Structures are given as structure tokens and as C-alpha cells.
mmCIF file of C-alpha atoms in Angstrom:
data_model
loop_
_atom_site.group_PDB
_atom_site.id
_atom_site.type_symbol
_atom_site.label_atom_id
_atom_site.label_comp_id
_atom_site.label_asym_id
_atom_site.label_seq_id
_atom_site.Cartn_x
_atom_site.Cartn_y
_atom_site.Cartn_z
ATOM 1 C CA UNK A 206 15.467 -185.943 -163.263
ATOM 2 C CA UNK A 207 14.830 -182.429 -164.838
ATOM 3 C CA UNK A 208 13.426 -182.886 -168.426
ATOM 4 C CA UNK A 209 17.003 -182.020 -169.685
ATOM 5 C CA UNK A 210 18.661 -184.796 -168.530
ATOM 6 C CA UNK A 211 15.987 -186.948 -169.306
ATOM 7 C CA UNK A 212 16.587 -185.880 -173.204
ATOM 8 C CA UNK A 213 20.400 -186.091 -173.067
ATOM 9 C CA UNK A 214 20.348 -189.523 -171.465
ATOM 10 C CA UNK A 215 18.127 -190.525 -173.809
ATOM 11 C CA UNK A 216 19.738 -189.136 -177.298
ATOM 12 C CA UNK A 217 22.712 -190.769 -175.836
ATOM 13 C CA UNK A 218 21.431 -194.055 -174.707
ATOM 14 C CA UNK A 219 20.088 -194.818 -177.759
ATOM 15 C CA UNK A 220 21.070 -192.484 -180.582
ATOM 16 C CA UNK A 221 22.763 -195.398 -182.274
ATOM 17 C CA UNK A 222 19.796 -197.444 -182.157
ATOM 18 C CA UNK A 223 17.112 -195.251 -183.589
ATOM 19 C CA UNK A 224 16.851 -192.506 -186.692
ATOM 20 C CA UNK A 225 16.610 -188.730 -185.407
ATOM 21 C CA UNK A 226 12.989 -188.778 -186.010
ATOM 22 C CA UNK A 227 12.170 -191.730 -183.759
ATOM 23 C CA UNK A 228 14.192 -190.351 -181.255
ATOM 24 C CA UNK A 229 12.664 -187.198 -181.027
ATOM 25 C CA UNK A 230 9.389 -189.138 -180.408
ATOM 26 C CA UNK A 231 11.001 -191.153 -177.444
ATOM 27 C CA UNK A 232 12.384 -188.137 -176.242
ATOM 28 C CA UNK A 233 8.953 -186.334 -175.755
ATOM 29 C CA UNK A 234 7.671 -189.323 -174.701
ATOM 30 C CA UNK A 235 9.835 -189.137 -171.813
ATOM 31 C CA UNK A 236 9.621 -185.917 -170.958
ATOM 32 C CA UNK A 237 5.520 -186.235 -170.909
ATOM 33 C CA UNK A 238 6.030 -188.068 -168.107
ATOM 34 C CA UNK A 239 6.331 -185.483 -166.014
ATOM 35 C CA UNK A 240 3.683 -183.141 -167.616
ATOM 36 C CA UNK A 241 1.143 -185.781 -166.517
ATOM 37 C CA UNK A 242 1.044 -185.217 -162.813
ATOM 38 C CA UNK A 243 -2.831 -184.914 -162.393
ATOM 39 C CA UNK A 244 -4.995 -187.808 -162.434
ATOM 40 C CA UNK A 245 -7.340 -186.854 -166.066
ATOM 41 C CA UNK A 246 -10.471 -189.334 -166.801
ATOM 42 C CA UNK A 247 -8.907 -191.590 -169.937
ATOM 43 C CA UNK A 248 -5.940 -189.840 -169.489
ATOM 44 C CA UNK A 249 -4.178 -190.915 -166.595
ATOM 45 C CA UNK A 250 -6.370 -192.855 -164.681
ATOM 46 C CA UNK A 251 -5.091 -195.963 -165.747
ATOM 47 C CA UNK A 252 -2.173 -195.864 -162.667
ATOM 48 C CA UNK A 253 -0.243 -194.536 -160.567
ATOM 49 C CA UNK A 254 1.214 -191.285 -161.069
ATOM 50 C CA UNK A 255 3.850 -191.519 -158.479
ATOM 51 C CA UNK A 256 4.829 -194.241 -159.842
ATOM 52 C CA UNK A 257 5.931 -193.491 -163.008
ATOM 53 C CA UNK A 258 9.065 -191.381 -161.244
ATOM 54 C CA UNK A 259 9.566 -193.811 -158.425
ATOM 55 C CA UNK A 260 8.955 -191.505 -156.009
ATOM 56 C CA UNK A 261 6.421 -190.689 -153.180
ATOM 57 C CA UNK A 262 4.682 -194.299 -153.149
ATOM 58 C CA UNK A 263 5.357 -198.264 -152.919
ATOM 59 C CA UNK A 264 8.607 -199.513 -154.805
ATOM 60 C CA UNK A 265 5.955 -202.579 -155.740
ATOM 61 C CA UNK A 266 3.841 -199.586 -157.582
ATOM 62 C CA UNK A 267 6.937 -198.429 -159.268
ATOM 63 C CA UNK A 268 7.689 -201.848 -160.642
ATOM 64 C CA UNK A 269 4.238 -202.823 -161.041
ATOM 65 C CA UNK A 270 4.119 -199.531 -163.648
ATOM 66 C CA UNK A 271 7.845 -200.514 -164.941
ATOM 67 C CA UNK A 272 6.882 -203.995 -166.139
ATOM 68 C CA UNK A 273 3.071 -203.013 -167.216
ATOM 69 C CA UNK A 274 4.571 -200.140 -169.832
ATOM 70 C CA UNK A 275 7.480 -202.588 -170.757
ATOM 71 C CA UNK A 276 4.272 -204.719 -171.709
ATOM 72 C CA UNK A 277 2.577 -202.193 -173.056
ATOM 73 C CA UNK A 278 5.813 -201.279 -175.224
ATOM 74 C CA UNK A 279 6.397 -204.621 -176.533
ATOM 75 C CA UNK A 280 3.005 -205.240 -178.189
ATOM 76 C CA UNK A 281 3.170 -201.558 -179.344
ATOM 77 C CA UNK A 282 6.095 -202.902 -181.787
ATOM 78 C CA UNK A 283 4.535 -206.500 -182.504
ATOM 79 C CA UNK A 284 1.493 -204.420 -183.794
ATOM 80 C CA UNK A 285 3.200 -202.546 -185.925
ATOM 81 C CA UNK A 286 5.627 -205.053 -187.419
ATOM 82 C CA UNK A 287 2.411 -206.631 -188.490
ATOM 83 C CA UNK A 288 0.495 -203.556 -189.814
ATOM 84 C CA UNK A 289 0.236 -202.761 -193.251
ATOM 85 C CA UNK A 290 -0.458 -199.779 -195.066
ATOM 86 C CA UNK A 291 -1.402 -196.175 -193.976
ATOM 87 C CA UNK A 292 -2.020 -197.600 -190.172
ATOM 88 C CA UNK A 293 1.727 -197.912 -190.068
ATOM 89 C CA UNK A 294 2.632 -194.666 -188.958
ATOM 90 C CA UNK A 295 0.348 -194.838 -185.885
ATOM 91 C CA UNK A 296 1.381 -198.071 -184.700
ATOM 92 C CA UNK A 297 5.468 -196.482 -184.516
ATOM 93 C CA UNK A 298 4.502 -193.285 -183.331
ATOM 94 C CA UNK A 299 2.576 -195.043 -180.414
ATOM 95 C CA UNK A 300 5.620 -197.457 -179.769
ATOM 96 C CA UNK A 301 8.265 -194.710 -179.703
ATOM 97 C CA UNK A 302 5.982 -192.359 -177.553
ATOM 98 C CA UNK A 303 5.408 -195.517 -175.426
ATOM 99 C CA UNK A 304 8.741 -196.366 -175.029
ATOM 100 C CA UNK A 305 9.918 -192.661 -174.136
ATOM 101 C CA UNK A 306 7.729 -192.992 -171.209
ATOM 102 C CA UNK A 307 8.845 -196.664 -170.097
ATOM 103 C CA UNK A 308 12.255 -195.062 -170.229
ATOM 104 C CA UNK A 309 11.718 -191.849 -168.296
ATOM 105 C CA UNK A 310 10.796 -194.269 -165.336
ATOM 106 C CA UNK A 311 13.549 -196.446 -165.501
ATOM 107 C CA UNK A 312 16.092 -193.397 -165.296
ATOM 108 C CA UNK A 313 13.911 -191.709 -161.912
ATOM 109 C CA UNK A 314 15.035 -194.799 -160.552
ATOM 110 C CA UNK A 315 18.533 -193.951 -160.094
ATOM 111 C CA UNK A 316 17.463 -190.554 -159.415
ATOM 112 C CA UNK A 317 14.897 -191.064 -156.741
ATOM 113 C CA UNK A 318 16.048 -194.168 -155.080
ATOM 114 C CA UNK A 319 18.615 -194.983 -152.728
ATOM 115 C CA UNK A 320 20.342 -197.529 -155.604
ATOM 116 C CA UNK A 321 23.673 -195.821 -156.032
ATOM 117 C CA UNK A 322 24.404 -195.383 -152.145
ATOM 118 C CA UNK A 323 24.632 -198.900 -152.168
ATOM 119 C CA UNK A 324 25.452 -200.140 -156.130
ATOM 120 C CA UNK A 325 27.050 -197.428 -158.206
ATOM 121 C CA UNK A 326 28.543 -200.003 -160.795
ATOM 122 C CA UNK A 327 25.933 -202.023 -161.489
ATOM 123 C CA UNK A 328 22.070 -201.856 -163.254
ATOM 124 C CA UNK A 329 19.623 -202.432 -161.642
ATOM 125 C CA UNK A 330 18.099 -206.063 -162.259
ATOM 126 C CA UNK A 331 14.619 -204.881 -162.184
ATOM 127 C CA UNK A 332 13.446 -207.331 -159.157
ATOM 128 C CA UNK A 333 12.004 -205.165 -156.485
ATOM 129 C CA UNK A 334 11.637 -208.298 -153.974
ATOM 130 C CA UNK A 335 15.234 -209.670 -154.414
ATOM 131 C CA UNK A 336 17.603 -206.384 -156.132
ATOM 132 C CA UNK A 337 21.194 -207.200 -156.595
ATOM 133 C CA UNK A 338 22.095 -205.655 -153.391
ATOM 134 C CA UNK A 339 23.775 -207.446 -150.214
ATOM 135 C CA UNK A 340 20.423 -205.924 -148.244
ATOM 136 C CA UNK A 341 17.662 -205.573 -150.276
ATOM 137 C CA UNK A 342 15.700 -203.956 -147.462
ATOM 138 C CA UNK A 343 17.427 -201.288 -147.422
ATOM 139 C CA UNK A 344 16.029 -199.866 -151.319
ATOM 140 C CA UNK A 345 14.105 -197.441 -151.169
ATOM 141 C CA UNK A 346 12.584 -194.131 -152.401
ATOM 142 C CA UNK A 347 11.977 -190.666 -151.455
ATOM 143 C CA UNK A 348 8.353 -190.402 -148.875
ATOM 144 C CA UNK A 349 6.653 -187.553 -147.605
ATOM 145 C CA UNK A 350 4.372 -184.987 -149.459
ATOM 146 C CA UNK A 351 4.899 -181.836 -151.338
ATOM 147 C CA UNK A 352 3.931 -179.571 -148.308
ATOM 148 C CA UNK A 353 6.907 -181.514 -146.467
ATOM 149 C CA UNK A 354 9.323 -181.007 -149.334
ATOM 150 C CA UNK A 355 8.575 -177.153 -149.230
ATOM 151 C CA UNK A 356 9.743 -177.284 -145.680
ATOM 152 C CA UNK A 357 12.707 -178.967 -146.072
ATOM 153 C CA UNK A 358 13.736 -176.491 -149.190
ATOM 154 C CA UNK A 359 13.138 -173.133 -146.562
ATOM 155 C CA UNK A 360 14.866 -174.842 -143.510
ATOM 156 C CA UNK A 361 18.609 -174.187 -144.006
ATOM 157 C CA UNK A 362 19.407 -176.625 -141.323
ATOM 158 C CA UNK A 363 17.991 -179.601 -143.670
ATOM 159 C CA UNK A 364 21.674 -180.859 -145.168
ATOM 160 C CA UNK A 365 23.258 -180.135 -142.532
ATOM 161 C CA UNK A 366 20.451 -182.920 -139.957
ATOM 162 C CA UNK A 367 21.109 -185.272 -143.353
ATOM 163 C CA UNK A 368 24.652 -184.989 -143.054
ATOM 164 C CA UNK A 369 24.453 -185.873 -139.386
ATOM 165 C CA UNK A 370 22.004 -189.006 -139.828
ATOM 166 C CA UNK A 371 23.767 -189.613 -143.411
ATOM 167 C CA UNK A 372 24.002 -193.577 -142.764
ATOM 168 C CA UNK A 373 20.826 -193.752 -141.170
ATOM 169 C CA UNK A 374 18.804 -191.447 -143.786
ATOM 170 C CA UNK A 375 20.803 -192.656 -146.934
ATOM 171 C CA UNK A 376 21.683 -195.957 -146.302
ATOM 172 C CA UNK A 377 19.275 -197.623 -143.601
ATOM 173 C CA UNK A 378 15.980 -198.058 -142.424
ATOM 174 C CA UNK A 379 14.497 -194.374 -142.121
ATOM 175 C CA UNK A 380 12.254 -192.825 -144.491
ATOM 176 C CA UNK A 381 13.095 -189.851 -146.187
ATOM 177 C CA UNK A 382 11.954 -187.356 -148.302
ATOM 178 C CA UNK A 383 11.954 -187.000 -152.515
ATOM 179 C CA UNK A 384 14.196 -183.577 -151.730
ATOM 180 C CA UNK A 385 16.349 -185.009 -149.815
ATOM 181 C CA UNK A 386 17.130 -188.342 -151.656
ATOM 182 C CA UNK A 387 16.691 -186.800 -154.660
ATOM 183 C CA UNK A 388 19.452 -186.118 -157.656
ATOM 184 C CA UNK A 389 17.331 -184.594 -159.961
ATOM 185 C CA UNK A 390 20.544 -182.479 -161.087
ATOM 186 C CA UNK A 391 23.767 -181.498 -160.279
ATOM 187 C CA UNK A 392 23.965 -179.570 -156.882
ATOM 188 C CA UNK A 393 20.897 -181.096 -155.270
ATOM 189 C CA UNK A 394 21.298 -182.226 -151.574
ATOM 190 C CA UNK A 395 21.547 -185.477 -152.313
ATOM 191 C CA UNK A 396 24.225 -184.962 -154.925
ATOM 192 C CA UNK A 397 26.410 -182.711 -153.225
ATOM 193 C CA UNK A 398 26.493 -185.242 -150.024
ATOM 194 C CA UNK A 399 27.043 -188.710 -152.221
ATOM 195 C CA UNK A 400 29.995 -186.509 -153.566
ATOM 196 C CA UNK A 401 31.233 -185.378 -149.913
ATOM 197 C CA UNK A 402 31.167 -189.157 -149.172
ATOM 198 C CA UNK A 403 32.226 -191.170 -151.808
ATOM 199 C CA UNK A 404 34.227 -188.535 -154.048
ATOM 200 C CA UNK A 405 31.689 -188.620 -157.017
ATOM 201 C CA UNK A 406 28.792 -187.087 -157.932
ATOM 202 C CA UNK A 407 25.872 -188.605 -156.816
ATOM 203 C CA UNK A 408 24.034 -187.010 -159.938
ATOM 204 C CA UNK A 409 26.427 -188.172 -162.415
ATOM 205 C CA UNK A 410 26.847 -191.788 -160.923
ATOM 206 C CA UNK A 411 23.184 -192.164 -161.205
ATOM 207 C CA UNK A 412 23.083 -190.316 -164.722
ATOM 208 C CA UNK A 413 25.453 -192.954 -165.890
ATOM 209 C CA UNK A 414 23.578 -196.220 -164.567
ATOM 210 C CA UNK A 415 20.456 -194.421 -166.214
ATOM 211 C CA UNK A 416 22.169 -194.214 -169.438
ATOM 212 C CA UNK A 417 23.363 -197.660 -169.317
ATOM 213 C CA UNK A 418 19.769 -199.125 -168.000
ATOM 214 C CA UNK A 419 17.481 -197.203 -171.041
ATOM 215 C CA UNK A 420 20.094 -198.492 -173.671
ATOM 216 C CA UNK A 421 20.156 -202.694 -172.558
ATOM 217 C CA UNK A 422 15.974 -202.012 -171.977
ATOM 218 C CA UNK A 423 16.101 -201.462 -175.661
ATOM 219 C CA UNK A 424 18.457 -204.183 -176.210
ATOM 220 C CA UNK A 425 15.886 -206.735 -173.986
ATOM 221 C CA UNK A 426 12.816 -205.393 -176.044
ATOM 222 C CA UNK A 427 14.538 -205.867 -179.299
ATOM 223 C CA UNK A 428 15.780 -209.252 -178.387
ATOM 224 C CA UNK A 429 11.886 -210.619 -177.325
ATOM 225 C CA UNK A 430 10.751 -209.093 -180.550
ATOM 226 C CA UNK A 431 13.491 -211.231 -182.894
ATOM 227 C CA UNK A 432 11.876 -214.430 -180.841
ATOM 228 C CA UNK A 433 8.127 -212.978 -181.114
ATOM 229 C CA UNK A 434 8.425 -211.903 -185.066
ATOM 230 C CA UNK A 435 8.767 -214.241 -187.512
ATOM 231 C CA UNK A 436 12.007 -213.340 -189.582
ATOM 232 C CA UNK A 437 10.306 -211.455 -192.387
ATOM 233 C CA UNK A 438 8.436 -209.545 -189.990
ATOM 234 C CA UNK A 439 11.110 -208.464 -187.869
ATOM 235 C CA UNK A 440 13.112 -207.341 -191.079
ATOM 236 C CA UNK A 441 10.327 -205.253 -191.851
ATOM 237 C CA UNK A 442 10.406 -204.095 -187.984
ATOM 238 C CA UNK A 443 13.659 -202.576 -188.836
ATOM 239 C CA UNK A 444 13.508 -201.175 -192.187
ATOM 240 C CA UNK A 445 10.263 -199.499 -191.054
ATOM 241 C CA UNK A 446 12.360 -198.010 -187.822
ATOM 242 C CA UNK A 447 14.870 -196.496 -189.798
ATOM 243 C CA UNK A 448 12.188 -195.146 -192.528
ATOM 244 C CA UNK A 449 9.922 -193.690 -189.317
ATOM 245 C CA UNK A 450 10.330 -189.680 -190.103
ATOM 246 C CA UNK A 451 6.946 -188.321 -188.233
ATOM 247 C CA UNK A 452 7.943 -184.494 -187.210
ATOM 248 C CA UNK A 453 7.792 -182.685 -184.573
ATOM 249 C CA UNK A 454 4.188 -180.986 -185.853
ATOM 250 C CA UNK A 455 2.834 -184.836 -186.415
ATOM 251 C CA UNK A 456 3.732 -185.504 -182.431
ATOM 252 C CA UNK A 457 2.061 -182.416 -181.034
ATOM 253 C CA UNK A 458 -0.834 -182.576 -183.663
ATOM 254 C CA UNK A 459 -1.221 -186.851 -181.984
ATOM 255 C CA UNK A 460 -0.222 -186.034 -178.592
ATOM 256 C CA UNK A 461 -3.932 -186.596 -176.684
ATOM 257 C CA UNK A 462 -4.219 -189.832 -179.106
ATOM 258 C CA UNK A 463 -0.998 -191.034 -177.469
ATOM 259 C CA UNK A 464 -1.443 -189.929 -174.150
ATOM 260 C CA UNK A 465 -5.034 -191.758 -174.164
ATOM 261 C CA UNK A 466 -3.778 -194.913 -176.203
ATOM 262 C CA UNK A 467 -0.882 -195.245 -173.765
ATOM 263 C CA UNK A 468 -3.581 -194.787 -170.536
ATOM 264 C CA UNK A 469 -5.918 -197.826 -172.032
ATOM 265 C CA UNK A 470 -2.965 -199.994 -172.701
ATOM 266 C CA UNK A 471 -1.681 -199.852 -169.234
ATOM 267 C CA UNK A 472 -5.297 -200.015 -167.610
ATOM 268 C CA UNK A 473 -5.294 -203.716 -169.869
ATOM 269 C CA UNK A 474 -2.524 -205.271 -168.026
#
């Protein structure tokens, strides 16, 4: 999605669950994402770019990222609920940047996927090998390289040949490209055709599934850290959430640490 969609999905996914300050770490979190599109030595060479937007490679690499940053994510906050002193700070900021960028990929996926052609009602349940869908083997996300998405952009014949092979493209067995399946924003392709369809937006069907999917990830991760944390630690988990007020200044000034940090975690699992 376009970083801001990314942000307002986010504020309003989980506004209610985190202080302004917090959220404005998530929020750049997820919107790094997409300024890391070059592989960088201990920056980003601890996976697959692609697969942090599920888009251009495997649906097993996009998952295989998805439940390595959820990892990641959780022992960010276990290491900070246990942290004492002037360390604290760190171990949040990391977990809230972290968590911004788990995020970001889990709302590409109804952006960049097929999901809502076939499920626009229900989550995703985060199983790439069985998805709640009547035929699983029909998920799947947008192929092809950026010289072949540059093409289909200049050739005004492009929606109309998707429009034509609509069932086939959309909701079958071809491959197809990240323009075309894409819904990135309102007006794209993808969008405007889902709409012609089904009567909806394609953008803001798959806006809404996002919203719902970043809020119960946060709702999952908080539940396994109430079971992880004994109770006094996961009262302090809280209190020190709602105290977190880092700026915008302290995120830029940390913003290599956490890029780096987040890059060794995810080479770990």
C-alpha cells in the first residue's frame, strides 16, 4: 500500500491500544518497510526483501518473513518487560519499530494478493499451505519484474486484456503481475475492476481486512505475552507502554540502530 495508508490503517488499528508516542514509532516502523528495498550488508541482508510486501516472490517467503518478525516482535517485548533501568527505552523503541514493520507486511497482504477476490469477509488465518479458502491453490501474489510492470503501466490495452481474462488472471491459475493485482490505492487496476465486479472497492475491502488483521496481531502478541510474563512483569509491560514518550527526534536520531537490530534478529530465527 502507499505509505499513507499504511499510517492510517495503522493509527486506526491500534490507536486504542497504544499512547501517541508508541504509535508514532509503529507507524515509521511500517512505513520503513518500504524505504528498505536494497539489499545493505547488516542492514537488510538478513531476508528477503520481496517478502516483506508479499509481492514478487514465494508466498512460503512471505510467511516465512511474517512468522520470523512476529518472533522477532515477541521477544522484543519479553526483553523489555524484564529490563530495568536506563536500557528500558531501547528495548520499547526496538519493539514498537519492530512491530511497525511486522505490521506493514501483514497489510501488503491484502494489497498484493489475490485474498479478497476470493474472501472479502474474513482474515486471513496466516497458514500459507492450508488458507481459509475453498481452493487454497488458487492464493497468490503479484510475479513478474519491474521492467514488466513499466510495460504494463505504458500499454493502454493492459485493463482492458485483464478485464477479458478477469477469472483466469484474478481468480485462477495464471500468474500475474504486482501492477495488475495490485491495490496499492484507490483507482489502481486492480481496484477499479474488483469494484466493476463485485460492487466494492477492491482497495477499500482489502484496507478493511488490513485494519482488522494488524489490530487481532496485536491482540495474539499481547495474549502470548500475559502467558510468557509472570504477572508482575506483564503489569510493568503495560504501565511502561503507556509511559513510552520517545519523539520523533529520538526515532530518527536511533533509526540505523533499529534498522540493524531488527536485520540480526530476523537473521537468528
Amino acid at each position: 500500500m502507499i505509505g499513507k495508508y499504511h499510517a492510517s490503517i495503522t493509527n486506526e488499528a491500534l490507536g486504542s491500544s497504544f499512547n501517541g508516542y508508541a504509535i508514532n514509532y509503529i507507524s515509521k516502523g511500517n512505513l520503513d518497510s518500504d524505504e528498505l528495498r536494497d539489499e545493505i550488508t547488516g542492514v537488510t541482508d538478513g531476508y528477503n526483501l520481496s517478502a516483506q510486501h508479499f509481492n514478487k516472490t514465494s508466498l512460503e517467503e512471505c510467511d516465512k518473513f511474517l512468522k520470523d518478525s512476529e518472533a522477532v516482535v515477541v521477544d522484543d517485548f519479553i526483553q523489555a518487560a524484564k529490563a530495568n533501568g536506563a536500557d528500558e527505552d531501547e528495548y520499547y523503541e526496538q519493539a514498537f519499530y519492530d512491530f511497525g514493520r511486522l505490521v506493514h507486511n501483514i497489510q501488503d497482504f491484502y494489497s498484493h494478493t489475490n485474498w479478497v477476490n476470493f474472501n472479502s469477509e474474513e482474515i486471513w488465518n496466516e497458514d500459507i499451505e492450508n488458507p481459509n479458502l475453498e481452493d487454497s491453490q488458487k492464493l497468490k501474489t503479484g510475479e513478474y519484474t519491474y521492467f514488466s510492470q513499466f510495460l504494463d503501466k505504458i500499454n493502454p490495452f493492459y485493463k482492458m486484456y485483464l478485464s477479458k481474462n478477469y477469472d483466469k488472471l484474478y481468480e485462477g491459475d495464471s500468474s500475474i503481475s504486482h501492477y495488475g493485482i495490485n491495490k496499492d490505492e484507490p483507482g489502481t487496476i486492480s481496484d477499479e475492476l474488483y469494484e466493476e465486479k463485485y460492487g466494492v472497492s477492491g482497495f477499500s475491502t482489502a484496507s478493511d481486512l488490513a485494519r482488522e488483521h494488524s489490530l487481532k496481531k496485536w491482540e495474539d502478541i499481547d495474549k502470548i505475552l500475559k502467558e510468557e510474563l509472570s504477572p508482575k512483569e506483564y503489569r510493568n509491560l503495560k504501565q511502561d507502554m503507556e509511559n513510552f514518550n520517545l519523539t520523533q527526534e529520538d526515532f530518527d536520531e536511533n533509526l540505523d540502530t533499529l534498522r540493524k537490530n531488527f536485520n540480526a534478529d530476523i537473521k537468528e530465527k
